[in-house]
């Protein structure tokens, strides 16, 4: 079987796809545990893996690994199912939403934040009869 060379564009999220449900830095421990669970590669040996091989292994993780279970919780969008989740799952979901919000805040330029806030203030003023 011929090996395929990986390009950096292979790991980008296409524009119409939802946000990825894991972050390599945020989920480092879960990724280590999942690679050990599924492939039997201990964390000490994982540091020696070349990045393309590591990325393939992470991309192939199944849902019965620690990361797989957490990703399943993060990806749930049904409000009824979210309300029925236990405290662990709700905490995981809330932590991920907070992480996404922090990351968006860190990557959004201050001028864009100011424009968004101005738009929100104008909408609120219009809604409540104030001067926009």
C-alpha positions as a LaTeX table, in Angstrom:
\begin{tabular}{lrrr}
\hline
Residue & $x$ (\AA) & $y$ (\AA) & $z$ (\AA) \\
\hline
Unk1 & 0.00 & 0.00 & 0.00 \\
Unk2 & 1.40 & 3.37 & $-1.01$ \\
Unk3 & 1.97 & 5.91 & 1.73 \\
Unk4 & 0.29 & 9.29 & 1.34 \\
Unk5 & 2.20 & 12.42 & 2.23 \\
Unk6 & 0.33 & 14.64 & 4.68 \\
Unk7 & 0.06 & 18.35 & 4.10 \\
Unk8 & $-0.80$ & 21.01 & 6.62 \\
Unk9 & $-4.06$ & 21.58 & 4.74 \\
Unk10 & $-5.11$ & 18.00 & 5.62 \\
Unk11 & $-5.74$ & 19.10 & 9.20 \\
Unk12 & $-7.64$ & 22.32 & 8.56 \\
Unk13 & $-11.35$ & 22.38 & 9.30 \\
Unk14 & $-13.33$ & 22.96 & 6.10 \\
Unk15 & $-15.43$ & 26.16 & 6.28 \\
Unk16 & $-18.81$ & 24.37 & 6.46 \\
Unk17 & $-17.73$ & 21.89 & 9.13 \\
Unk18 & $-18.53$ & 22.53 & 12.78 \\
Unk19 & $-15.80$ & 23.50 & 15.23 \\
Unk20 & $-13.45$ & 20.65 & 16.08 \\
Unk21 & $-14.38$ & 18.98 & 19.36 \\
Unk22 & $-10.87$ & 18.61 & 20.73 \\
Unk23 & $-7.81$ & 20.79 & 21.08 \\
Unk24 & $-4.31$ & 19.26 & 21.13 \\
Unk25 & $-3.10$ & 21.53 & 23.94 \\
Unk26 & $-6.32$ & 21.61 & 25.99 \\
Unk27 & $-6.78$ & 17.83 & 25.74 \\
Unk28 & $-3.13$ & 16.73 & 25.94 \\
Unk29 & $-3.68$ & 14.38 & 28.89 \\
Unk30 & $-6.82$ & 12.86 & 27.34 \\
Unk31 & $-4.96$ & 12.30 & 24.07 \\
Unk32 & $-2.08$ & 10.59 & 25.90 \\
Unk33 & $-4.52$ & 8.37 & 27.81 \\
Unk34 & $-6.47$ & 7.54 & 24.67 \\
Unk35 & $-3.37$ & 6.59 & 22.67 \\
Unk36 & $-2.29$ & 4.36 & 25.56 \\
Unk37 & $-5.76$ & 2.80 & 25.81 \\
Unk38 & $-6.33$ & 2.13 & 22.11 \\
Unk39 & $-2.82$ & 1.46 & 20.80 \\
Unk40 & $-0.90$ & 0.54 & 23.97 \\
Unk41 & 1.62 & 3.35 & 23.39 \\
Unk42 & 2.75 & 4.66 & 26.76 \\
Unk43 & 3.05 & 8.44 & 27.20 \\
Unk44 & 6.87 & 8.25 & 27.41 \\
Unk45 & 6.98 & 6.58 & 23.99 \\
Unk46 & 4.45 & 8.99 & 22.49 \\
Unk47 & 6.95 & 11.86 & 22.71 \\
Unk48 & 9.14 & 10.03 & 20.20 \\
Unk49 & 6.42 & 9.71 & 17.55 \\
Unk50 & 6.84 & 11.90 & 14.46 \\
Unk51 & 3.99 & 14.40 & 14.12 \\
Unk52 & 2.41 & 12.88 & 10.98 \\
Unk53 & 2.21 & 9.47 & 12.67 \\
Unk54 & 0.89 & 11.01 & 15.90 \\
Unk55 & $-1.77$ & 12.92 & 13.94 \\
Unk56 & $-2.90$ & 9.73 & 12.18 \\
Unk57 & $-3.19$ & 7.89 & 15.48 \\
Unk58 & $-5.17$ & 10.72 & 17.11 \\
Unk59 & $-7.43$ & 10.94 & 14.07 \\
Unk60 & $-8.22$ & 7.23 & 14.39 \\
Unk61 & $-9.18$ & 7.25 & 18.06 \\
Unk62 & $-12.43$ & 5.44 & 18.72 \\
Unk63 & $-15.31$ & 6.53 & 20.94 \\
Unk64 & $-14.45$ & 4.03 & 23.67 \\
Unk65 & $-11.29$ & 5.96 & 24.64 \\
Unk66 & $-11.14$ & 8.76 & 27.23 \\
Unk67 & $-10.98$ & 11.43 & 24.50 \\
Unk68 & $-13.73$ & 9.71 & 22.52 \\
Unk69 & $-16.13$ & 9.79 & 25.48 \\
Unk70 & $-15.38$ & 13.46 & 26.15 \\
Unk71 & $-15.77$ & 14.39 & 22.47 \\
Unk72 & $-19.16$ & 12.64 & 22.39 \\
Unk73 & $-20.32$ & 14.83 & 25.30 \\
Unk74 & $-18.91$ & 18.01 & 23.73 \\
Unk75 & $-20.62$ & 17.30 & 20.42 \\
Unk76 & $-24.09$ & 16.88 & 21.89 \\
Unk77 & $-26.42$ & 19.67 & 20.76 \\
Unk78 & $-29.84$ & 18.31 & 21.75 \\
Unk79 & $-31.03$ & 20.43 & 24.70 \\
Unk80 & $-33.11$ & 17.60 & 26.17 \\
Unk81 & $-30.15$ & 15.23 & 26.15 \\
Unk82 & $-27.92$ & 17.93 & 27.62 \\
Unk83 & $-30.39$ & 18.49 & 30.45 \\
Unk84 & $-30.58$ & 14.75 & 31.14 \\
Unk85 & $-26.80$ & 14.35 & 31.36 \\
Unk86 & $-25.17$ & 13.67 & 34.67 \\
Unk87 & $-23.01$ & 16.21 & 36.52 \\
Unk88 & $-19.76$ & 14.90 & 34.96 \\
Unk89 & $-21.04$ & 15.28 & 31.40 \\
Unk90 & $-22.53$ & 18.72 & 32.08 \\
Unk91 & $-19.23$ & 19.89 & 33.59 \\
Unk92 & $-17.31$ & 18.59 & 30.54 \\
Unk93 & $-19.73$ & 20.36 & 28.17 \\
Unk94 & $-19.55$ & 23.64 & 30.11 \\
Unk95 & $-15.73$ & 23.56 & 30.31 \\
Unk96 & $-15.52$ & 23.08 & 26.55 \\
Unk97 & $-17.94$ & 25.94 & 25.85 \\
Unk98 & $-15.87$ & 28.19 & 28.15 \\
Unk99 & $-12.67$ & 27.12 & 26.35 \\
Unk100 & $-14.18$ & 27.96 & 22.95 \\
Unk101 & $-15.32$ & 31.37 & 24.23 \\
Unk102 & $-11.86$ & 32.15 & 25.69 \\
Unk103 & $-10.16$ & 31.10 & 22.46 \\
Unk104 & $-12.53$ & 33.27 & 20.39 \\
Unk105 & $-11.93$ & 36.23 & 22.70 \\
Unk106 & $-8.15$ & 35.80 & 22.48 \\
Unk107 & $-8.17$ & 35.60 & 18.69 \\
Unk108 & $-10.66$ & 38.40 & 17.97 \\
Unk109 & $-9.03$ & 41.81 & 17.47 \\
Unk110 & $-10.14$ & 44.54 & 19.93 \\
Unk111 & $-11.54$ & 46.68 & 17.08 \\
Unk112 & $-13.83$ & 43.83 & 16.02 \\
Unk113 & $-15.00$ & 43.36 & 19.61 \\
Unk114 & $-15.77$ & 47.10 & 19.85 \\
Unk115 & $-17.79$ & 46.94 & 16.58 \\
Unk116 & $-19.77$ & 43.97 & 17.91 \\
Unk117 & $-20.43$ & 45.77 & 21.18 \\
Unk118 & $-21.51$ & 48.96 & 19.36 \\
Unk119 & $-23.93$ & 46.90 & 17.26 \\
Unk120 & $-25.34$ & 45.24 & 20.36 \\
Unk121 & $-25.76$ & 48.60 & 22.11 \\
Unk122 & $-27.54$ & 50.05 & 19.06 \\
Unk123 & $-29.88$ & 47.05 & 18.88 \\
Unk124 & $-30.70$ & 47.31 & 22.59 \\
Unk125 & $-31.32$ & 51.07 & 22.31 \\
Unk126 & $-33.63$ & 50.51 & 19.33 \\
Unk127 & $-35.43$ & 47.68 & 21.13 \\
Unk128 & $-36.10$ & 49.78 & 24.24 \\
Unk129 & $-36.88$ & 53.03 & 22.44 \\
Unk130 & $-33.57$ & 54.75 & 23.05 \\
Unk131 & $-31.51$ & 56.72 & 20.55 \\
Unk132 & $-29.19$ & 54.37 & 18.62 \\
\hline
\end{tabular}
